[in-house]
CSV table of C-alpha atoms and ligand atoms in Angstrom, one decimal:
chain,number,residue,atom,x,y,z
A,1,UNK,CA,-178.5,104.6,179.6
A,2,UNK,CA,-178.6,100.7,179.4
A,3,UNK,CA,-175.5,99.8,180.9
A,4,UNK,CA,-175.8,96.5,178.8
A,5,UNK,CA,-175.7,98.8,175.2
A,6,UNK,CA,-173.3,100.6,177.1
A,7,UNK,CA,-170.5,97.6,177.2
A,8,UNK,CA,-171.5,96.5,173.8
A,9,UNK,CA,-168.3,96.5,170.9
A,10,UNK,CA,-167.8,99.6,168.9
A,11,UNK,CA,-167.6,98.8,165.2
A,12,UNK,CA,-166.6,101.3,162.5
A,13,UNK,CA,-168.3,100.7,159.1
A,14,UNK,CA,-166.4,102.9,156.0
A,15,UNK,CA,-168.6,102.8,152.4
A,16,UNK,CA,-171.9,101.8,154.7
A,17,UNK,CA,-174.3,104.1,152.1
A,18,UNK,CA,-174.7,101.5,149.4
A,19,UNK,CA,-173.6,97.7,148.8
A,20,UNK,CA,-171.4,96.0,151.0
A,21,UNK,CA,-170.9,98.6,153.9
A,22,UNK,CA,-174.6,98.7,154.3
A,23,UNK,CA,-174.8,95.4,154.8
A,24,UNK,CA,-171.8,95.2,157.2
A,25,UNK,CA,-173.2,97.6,159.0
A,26,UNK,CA,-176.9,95.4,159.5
A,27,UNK,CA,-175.1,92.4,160.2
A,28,UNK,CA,-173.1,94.5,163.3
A,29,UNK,CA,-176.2,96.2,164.2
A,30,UNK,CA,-177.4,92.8,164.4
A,31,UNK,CA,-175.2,91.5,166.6
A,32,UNK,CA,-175.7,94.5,169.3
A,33,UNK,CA,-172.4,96.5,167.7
A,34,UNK,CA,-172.6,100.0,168.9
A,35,UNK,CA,-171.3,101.7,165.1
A,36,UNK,CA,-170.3,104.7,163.6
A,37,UNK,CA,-170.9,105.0,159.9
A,38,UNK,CA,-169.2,106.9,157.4
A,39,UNK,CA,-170.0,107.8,153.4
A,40,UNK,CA,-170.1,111.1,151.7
A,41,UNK,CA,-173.6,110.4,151.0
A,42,UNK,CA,-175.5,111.0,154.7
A,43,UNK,CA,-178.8,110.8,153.8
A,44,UNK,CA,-178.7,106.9,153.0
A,45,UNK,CA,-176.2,106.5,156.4
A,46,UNK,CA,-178.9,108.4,158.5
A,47,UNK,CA,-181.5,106.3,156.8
A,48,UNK,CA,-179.8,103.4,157.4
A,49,UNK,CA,-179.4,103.8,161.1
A,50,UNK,CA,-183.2,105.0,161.5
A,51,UNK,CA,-184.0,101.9,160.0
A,52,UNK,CA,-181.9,100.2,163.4
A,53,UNK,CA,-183.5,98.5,166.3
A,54,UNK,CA,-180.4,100.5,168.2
A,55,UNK,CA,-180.8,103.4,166.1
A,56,UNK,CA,-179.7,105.3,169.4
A,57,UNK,CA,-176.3,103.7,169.6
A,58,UNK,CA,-175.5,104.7,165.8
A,59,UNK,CA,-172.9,107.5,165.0
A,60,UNK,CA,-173.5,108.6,161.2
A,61,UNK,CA,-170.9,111.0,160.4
A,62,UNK,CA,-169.5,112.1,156.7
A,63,UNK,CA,-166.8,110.8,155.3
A,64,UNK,CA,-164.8,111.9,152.7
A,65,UNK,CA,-161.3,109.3,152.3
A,66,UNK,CA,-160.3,111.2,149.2
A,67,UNK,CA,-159.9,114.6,151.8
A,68,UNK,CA,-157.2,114.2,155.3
A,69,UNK,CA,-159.2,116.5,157.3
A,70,UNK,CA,-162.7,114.5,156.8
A,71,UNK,CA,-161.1,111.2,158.0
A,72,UNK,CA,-159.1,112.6,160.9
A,73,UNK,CA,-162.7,114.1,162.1
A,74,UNK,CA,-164.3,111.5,161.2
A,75,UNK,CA,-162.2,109.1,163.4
A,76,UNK,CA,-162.2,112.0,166.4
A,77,UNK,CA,-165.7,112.4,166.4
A,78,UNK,CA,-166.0,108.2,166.2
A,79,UNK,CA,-163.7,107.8,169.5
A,80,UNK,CA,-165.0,110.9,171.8
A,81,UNK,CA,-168.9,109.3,171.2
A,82,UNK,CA,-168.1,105.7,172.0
A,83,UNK,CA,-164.6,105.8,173.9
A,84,UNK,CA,-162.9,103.3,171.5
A,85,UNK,CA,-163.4,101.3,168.5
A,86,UNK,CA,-162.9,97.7,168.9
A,87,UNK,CA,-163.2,96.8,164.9
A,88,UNK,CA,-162.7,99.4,162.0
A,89,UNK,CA,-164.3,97.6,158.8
A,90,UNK,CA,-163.2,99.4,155.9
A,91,UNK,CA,-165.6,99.0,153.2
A,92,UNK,CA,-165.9,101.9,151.2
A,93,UNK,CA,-163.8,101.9,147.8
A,94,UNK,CA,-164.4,103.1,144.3
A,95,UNK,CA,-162.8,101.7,140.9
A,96,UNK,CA,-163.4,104.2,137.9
A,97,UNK,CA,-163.2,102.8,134.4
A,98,UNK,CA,-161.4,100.4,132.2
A,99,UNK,CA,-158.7,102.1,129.5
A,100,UNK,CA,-155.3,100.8,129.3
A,101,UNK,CA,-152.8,102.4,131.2
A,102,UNK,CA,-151.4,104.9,128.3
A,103,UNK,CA,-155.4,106.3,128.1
A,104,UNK,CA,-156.2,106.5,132.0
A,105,UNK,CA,-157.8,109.7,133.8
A,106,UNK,CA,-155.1,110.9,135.9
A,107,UNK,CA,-158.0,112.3,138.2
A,108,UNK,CA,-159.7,109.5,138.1
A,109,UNK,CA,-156.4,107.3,138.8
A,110,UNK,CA,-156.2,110.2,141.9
A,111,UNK,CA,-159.5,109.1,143.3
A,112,UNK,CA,-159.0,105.0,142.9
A,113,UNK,CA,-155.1,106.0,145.0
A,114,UNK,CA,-156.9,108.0,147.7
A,115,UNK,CA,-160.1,106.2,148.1
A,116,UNK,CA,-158.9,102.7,148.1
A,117,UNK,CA,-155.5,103.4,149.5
A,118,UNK,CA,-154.6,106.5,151.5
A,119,UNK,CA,-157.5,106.9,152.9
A,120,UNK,CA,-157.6,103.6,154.6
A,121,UNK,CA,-154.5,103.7,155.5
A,122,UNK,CA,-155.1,107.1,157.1
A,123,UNK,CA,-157.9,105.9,158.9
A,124,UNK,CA,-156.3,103.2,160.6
A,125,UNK,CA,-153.5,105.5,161.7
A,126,UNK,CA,-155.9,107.4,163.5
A,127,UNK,CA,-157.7,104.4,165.2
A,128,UNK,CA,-154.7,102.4,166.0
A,129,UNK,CA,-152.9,104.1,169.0
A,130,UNK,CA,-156.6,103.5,170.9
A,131,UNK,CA,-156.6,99.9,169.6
A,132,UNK,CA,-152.7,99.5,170.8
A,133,UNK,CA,-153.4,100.8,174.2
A,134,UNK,CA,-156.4,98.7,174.8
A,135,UNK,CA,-154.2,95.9,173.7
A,136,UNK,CA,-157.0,94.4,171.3
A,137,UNK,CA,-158.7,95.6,168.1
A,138,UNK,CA,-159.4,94.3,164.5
A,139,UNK,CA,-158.9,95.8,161.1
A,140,UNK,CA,-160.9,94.6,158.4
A,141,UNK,CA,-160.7,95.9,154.8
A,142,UNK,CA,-162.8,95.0,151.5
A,143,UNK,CA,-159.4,94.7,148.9
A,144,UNK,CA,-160.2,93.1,145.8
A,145,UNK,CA,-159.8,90.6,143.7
A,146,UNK,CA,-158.0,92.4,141.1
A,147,UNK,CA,-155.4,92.9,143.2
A,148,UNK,CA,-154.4,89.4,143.1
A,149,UNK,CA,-154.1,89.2,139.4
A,150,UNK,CA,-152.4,91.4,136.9
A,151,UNK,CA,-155.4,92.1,134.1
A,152,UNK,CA,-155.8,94.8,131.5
A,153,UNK,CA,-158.0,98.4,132.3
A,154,UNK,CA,-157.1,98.1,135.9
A,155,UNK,CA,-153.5,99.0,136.5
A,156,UNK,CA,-154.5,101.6,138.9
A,157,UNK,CA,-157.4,100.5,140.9
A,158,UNK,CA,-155.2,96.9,141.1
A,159,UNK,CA,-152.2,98.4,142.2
A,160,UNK,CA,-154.6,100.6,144.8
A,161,UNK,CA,-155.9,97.7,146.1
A,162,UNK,CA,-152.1,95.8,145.8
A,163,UNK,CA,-151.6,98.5,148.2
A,164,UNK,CA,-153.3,98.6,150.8
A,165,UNK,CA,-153.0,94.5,151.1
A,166,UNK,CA,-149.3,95.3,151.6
A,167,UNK,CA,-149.8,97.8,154.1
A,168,UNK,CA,-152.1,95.3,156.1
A,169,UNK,CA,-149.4,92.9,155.8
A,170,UNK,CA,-146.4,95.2,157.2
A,171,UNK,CA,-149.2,96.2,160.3
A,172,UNK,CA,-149.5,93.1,160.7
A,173,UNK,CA,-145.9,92.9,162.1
A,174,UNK,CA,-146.1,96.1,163.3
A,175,UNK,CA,-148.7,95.5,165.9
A,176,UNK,CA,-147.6,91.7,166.6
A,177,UNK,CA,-148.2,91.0,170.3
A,178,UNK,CA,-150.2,93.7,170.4
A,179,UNK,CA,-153.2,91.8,170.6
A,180,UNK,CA,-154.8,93.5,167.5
A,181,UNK,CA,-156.1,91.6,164.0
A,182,UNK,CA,-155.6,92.0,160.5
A,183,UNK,CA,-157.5,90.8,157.9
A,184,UNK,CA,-157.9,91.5,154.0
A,185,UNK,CA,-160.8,90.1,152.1
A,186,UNK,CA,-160.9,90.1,148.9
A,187,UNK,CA,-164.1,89.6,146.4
A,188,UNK,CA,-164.9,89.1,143.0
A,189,UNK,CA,-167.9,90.1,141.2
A,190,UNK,CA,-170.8,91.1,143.8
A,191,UNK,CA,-174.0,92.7,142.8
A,192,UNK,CA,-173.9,96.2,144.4
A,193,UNK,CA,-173.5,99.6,142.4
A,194,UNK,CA,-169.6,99.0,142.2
A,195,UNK,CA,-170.0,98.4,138.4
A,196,UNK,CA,-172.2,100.9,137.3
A,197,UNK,CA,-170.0,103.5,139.0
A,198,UNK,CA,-167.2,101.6,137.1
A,199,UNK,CA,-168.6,101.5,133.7
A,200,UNK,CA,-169.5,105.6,134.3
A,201,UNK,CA,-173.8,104.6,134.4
A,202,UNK,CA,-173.2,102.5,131.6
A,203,UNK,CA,-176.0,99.5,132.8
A,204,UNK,CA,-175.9,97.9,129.8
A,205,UNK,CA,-172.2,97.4,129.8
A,206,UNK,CA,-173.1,96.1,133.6
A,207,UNK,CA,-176.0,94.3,132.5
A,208,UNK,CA,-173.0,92.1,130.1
A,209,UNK,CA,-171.2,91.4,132.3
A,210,UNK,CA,-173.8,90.0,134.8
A,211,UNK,CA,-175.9,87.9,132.3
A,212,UNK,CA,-175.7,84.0,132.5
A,213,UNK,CA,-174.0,84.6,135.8
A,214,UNK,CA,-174.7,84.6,139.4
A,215,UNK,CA,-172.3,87.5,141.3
A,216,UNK,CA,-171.8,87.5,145.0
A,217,UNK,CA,-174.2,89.4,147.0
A,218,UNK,CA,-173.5,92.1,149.8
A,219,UNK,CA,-175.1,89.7,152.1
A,220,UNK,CA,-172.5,86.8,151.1
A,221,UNK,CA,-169.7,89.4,152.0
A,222,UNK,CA,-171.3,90.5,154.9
A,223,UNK,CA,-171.3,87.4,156.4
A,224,UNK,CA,-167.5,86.8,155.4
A,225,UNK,CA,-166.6,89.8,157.2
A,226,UNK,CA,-168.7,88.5,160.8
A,227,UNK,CA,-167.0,85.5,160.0
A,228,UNK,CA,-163.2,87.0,160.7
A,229,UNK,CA,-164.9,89.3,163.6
A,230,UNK,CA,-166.6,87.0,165.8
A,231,UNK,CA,-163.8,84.7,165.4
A,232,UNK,CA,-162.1,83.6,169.0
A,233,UNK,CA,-159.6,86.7,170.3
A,234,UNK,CA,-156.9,84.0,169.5
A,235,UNK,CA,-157.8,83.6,165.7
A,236,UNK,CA,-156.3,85.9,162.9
A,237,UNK,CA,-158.0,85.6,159.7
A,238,UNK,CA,-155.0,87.0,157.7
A,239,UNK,CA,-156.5,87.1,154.4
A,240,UNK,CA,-159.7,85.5,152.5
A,241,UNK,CA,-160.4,85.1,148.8
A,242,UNK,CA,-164.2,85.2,148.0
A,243,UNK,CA,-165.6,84.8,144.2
A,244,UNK,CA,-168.9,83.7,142.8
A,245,UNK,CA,-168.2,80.0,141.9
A,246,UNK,CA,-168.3,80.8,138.2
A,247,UNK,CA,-165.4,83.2,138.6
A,248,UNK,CA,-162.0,82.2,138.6
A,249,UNK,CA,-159.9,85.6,138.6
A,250,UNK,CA,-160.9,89.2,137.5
A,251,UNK,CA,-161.1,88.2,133.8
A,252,UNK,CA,-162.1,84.8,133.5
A,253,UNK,CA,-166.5,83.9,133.9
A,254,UNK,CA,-167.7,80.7,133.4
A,255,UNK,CA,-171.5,82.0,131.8
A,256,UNK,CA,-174.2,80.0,131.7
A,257,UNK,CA,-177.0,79.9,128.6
B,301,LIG,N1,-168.8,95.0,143.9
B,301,LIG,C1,-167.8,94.4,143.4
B,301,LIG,O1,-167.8,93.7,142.3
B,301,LIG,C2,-166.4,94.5,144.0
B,301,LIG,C3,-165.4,93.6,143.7
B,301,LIG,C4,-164.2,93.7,144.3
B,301,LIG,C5,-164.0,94.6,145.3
B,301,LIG,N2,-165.0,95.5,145.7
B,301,LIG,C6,-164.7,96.4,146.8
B,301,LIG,O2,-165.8,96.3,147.7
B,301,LIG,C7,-165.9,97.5,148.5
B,301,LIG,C8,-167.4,97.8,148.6
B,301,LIG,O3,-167.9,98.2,147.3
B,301,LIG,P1,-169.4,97.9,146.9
B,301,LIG,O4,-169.3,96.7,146.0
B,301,LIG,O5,-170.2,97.8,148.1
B,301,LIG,O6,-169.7,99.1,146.0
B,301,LIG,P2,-170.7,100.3,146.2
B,301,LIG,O7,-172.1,99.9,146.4
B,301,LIG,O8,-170.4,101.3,145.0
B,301,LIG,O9,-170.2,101.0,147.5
B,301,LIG,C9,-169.0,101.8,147.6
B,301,LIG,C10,-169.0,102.6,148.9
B,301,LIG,O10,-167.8,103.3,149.0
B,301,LIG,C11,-168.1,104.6,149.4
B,301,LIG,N3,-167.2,105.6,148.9
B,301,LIG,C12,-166.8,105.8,147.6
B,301,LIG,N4,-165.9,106.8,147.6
B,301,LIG,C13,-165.8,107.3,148.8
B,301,LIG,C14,-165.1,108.4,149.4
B,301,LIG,N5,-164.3,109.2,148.7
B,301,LIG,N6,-165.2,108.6,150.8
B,301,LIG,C15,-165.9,107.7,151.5
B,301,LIG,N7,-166.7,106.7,151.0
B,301,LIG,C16,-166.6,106.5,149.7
B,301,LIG,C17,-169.5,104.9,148.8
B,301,LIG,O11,-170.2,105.9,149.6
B,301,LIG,P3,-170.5,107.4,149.1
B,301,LIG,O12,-170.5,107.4,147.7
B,301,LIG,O13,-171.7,107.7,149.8
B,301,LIG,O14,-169.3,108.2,149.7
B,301,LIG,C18,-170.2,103.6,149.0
B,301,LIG,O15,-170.8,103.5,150.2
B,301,LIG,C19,-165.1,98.5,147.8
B,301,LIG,O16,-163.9,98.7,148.5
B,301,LIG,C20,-164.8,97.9,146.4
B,301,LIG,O17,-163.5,98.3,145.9
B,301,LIG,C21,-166.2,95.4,145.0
């Protein structure tokens, strides 16, 4: 085996079967990241590594975050094939829906909670004894805008996302001196399939909301995540706020004719 390959950083990518994880994961892959990648859908994961130039030194693994047992082997399987994880990317999320509060799914209010923030947070419990005896390590998570704003039809996905931010700031004193990093980015409005699993396959409702307007891309928050990562070992990106310059917060769009 090339010892080169061998050395080469071990990045986990969460979510990498569709949008923003997929694209994480090709910007890694790009930069010679050894990576293990997790979604419940495998087929577009094992696609997606195929598709790799290091196609050899690519875990693909399913991952459910909504069940305990499918993260903690998830994380297992990710360590015992590459030894250690130097970066867990946490990508993957799901919000479901719009209703006010008094008309919310409780299930689907279940799934936003476990998805966007137990799961995560379970995941970096398994990865971060390794990280903490290493004595380096980053953690990167996709939050979300919303989180940053109180808005209507999103008091749980918000509050999931609220979260988790929270729970990346009290690491962040938890592992202080450690030599590990914490960051929280948080978008706005990017063109994946985020919205049309939001508005339930509803693409004209997604369709709306996109016209006269030009969202992020996966790309855009690909590169903001490689950003934080190949920052100097010194250099902790805490948090970044990323929107399409014609959005100013989850509810207000400039469009244009
Ligand atoms: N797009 C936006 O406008 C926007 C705005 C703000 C924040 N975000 C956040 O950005 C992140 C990436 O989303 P995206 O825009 O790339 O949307 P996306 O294309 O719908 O991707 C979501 C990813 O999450 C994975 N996922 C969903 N439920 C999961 C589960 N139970 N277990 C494991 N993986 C699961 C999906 O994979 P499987 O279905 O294969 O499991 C998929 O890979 C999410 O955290 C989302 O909350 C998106």
């Amino acid at each position: 085996m090339d010892i080169v390959k061998e050395s080469a950083k071990v990045a986990i990518v969460t979510g990498a079967s569709s949008g923003m994880g997929m694209e994480v994961a090709r910007r890694f892959a790009k930069e010679g990241y050894r990576l293990a990648l997790g979604a419940r859908s495998v087929d577009n994961i094992e696609k997606l590594a195929l598709s790799m130039e290091n196609r050899d030194q690519v875990m693909t693994s399913a991952l459910d975050l909504a069940s305990l047992p499918s993260i903690e082997a998830f994380a297992q399987a990710a360590q015992e094939r590459f030894g250690r994880v130097d970066v867990l990317i946490n990508c993957a999320g799901v919000a479901l829906g719009r209703e006010p509060a008094d008309q919310g799914n409780l299930e689907e209010w279940r799934t936003m909670v476990e998805t966007d923030y137990f799961g995560p947070m379970a995941l970096v419990r398994a990865i971060l004894p390794g990280m903490k005896e290493r004595g380096n390590g980053h953690i990167i998570n996709i939050g979300a805008l919303a989180a940053l704003f109180p808005h209507p039809g999103s008091a749980a996905y918000a509050s999931a996302k609220e979260g988790i931010r929270m729970f990346l700031k009290c690491l962040r004193e938890d592992t202080l001196g450690a030599g590990i990093r914490v960051t929280n980015i948080d978008p706005g409005i990017t063109d994946t399939g985020f919205a049309l699993t939001r508005f339930r396959g509803n693409s004209e409702a997604v369709g709306k909301l996109m016209e006269g307007f030009t969202p992020l891309t996966s790309k855009d928050m690909a590169e903001c995540v490689w950003f934080a990562a190949s920052a100097p070992a010194h250099v902790n990106i805490d948090q970044m706020t990323v929107t399409p310059t014609d959005q100013s917060s989850p509810t207000r769009l400039h469009k244009r004719p």
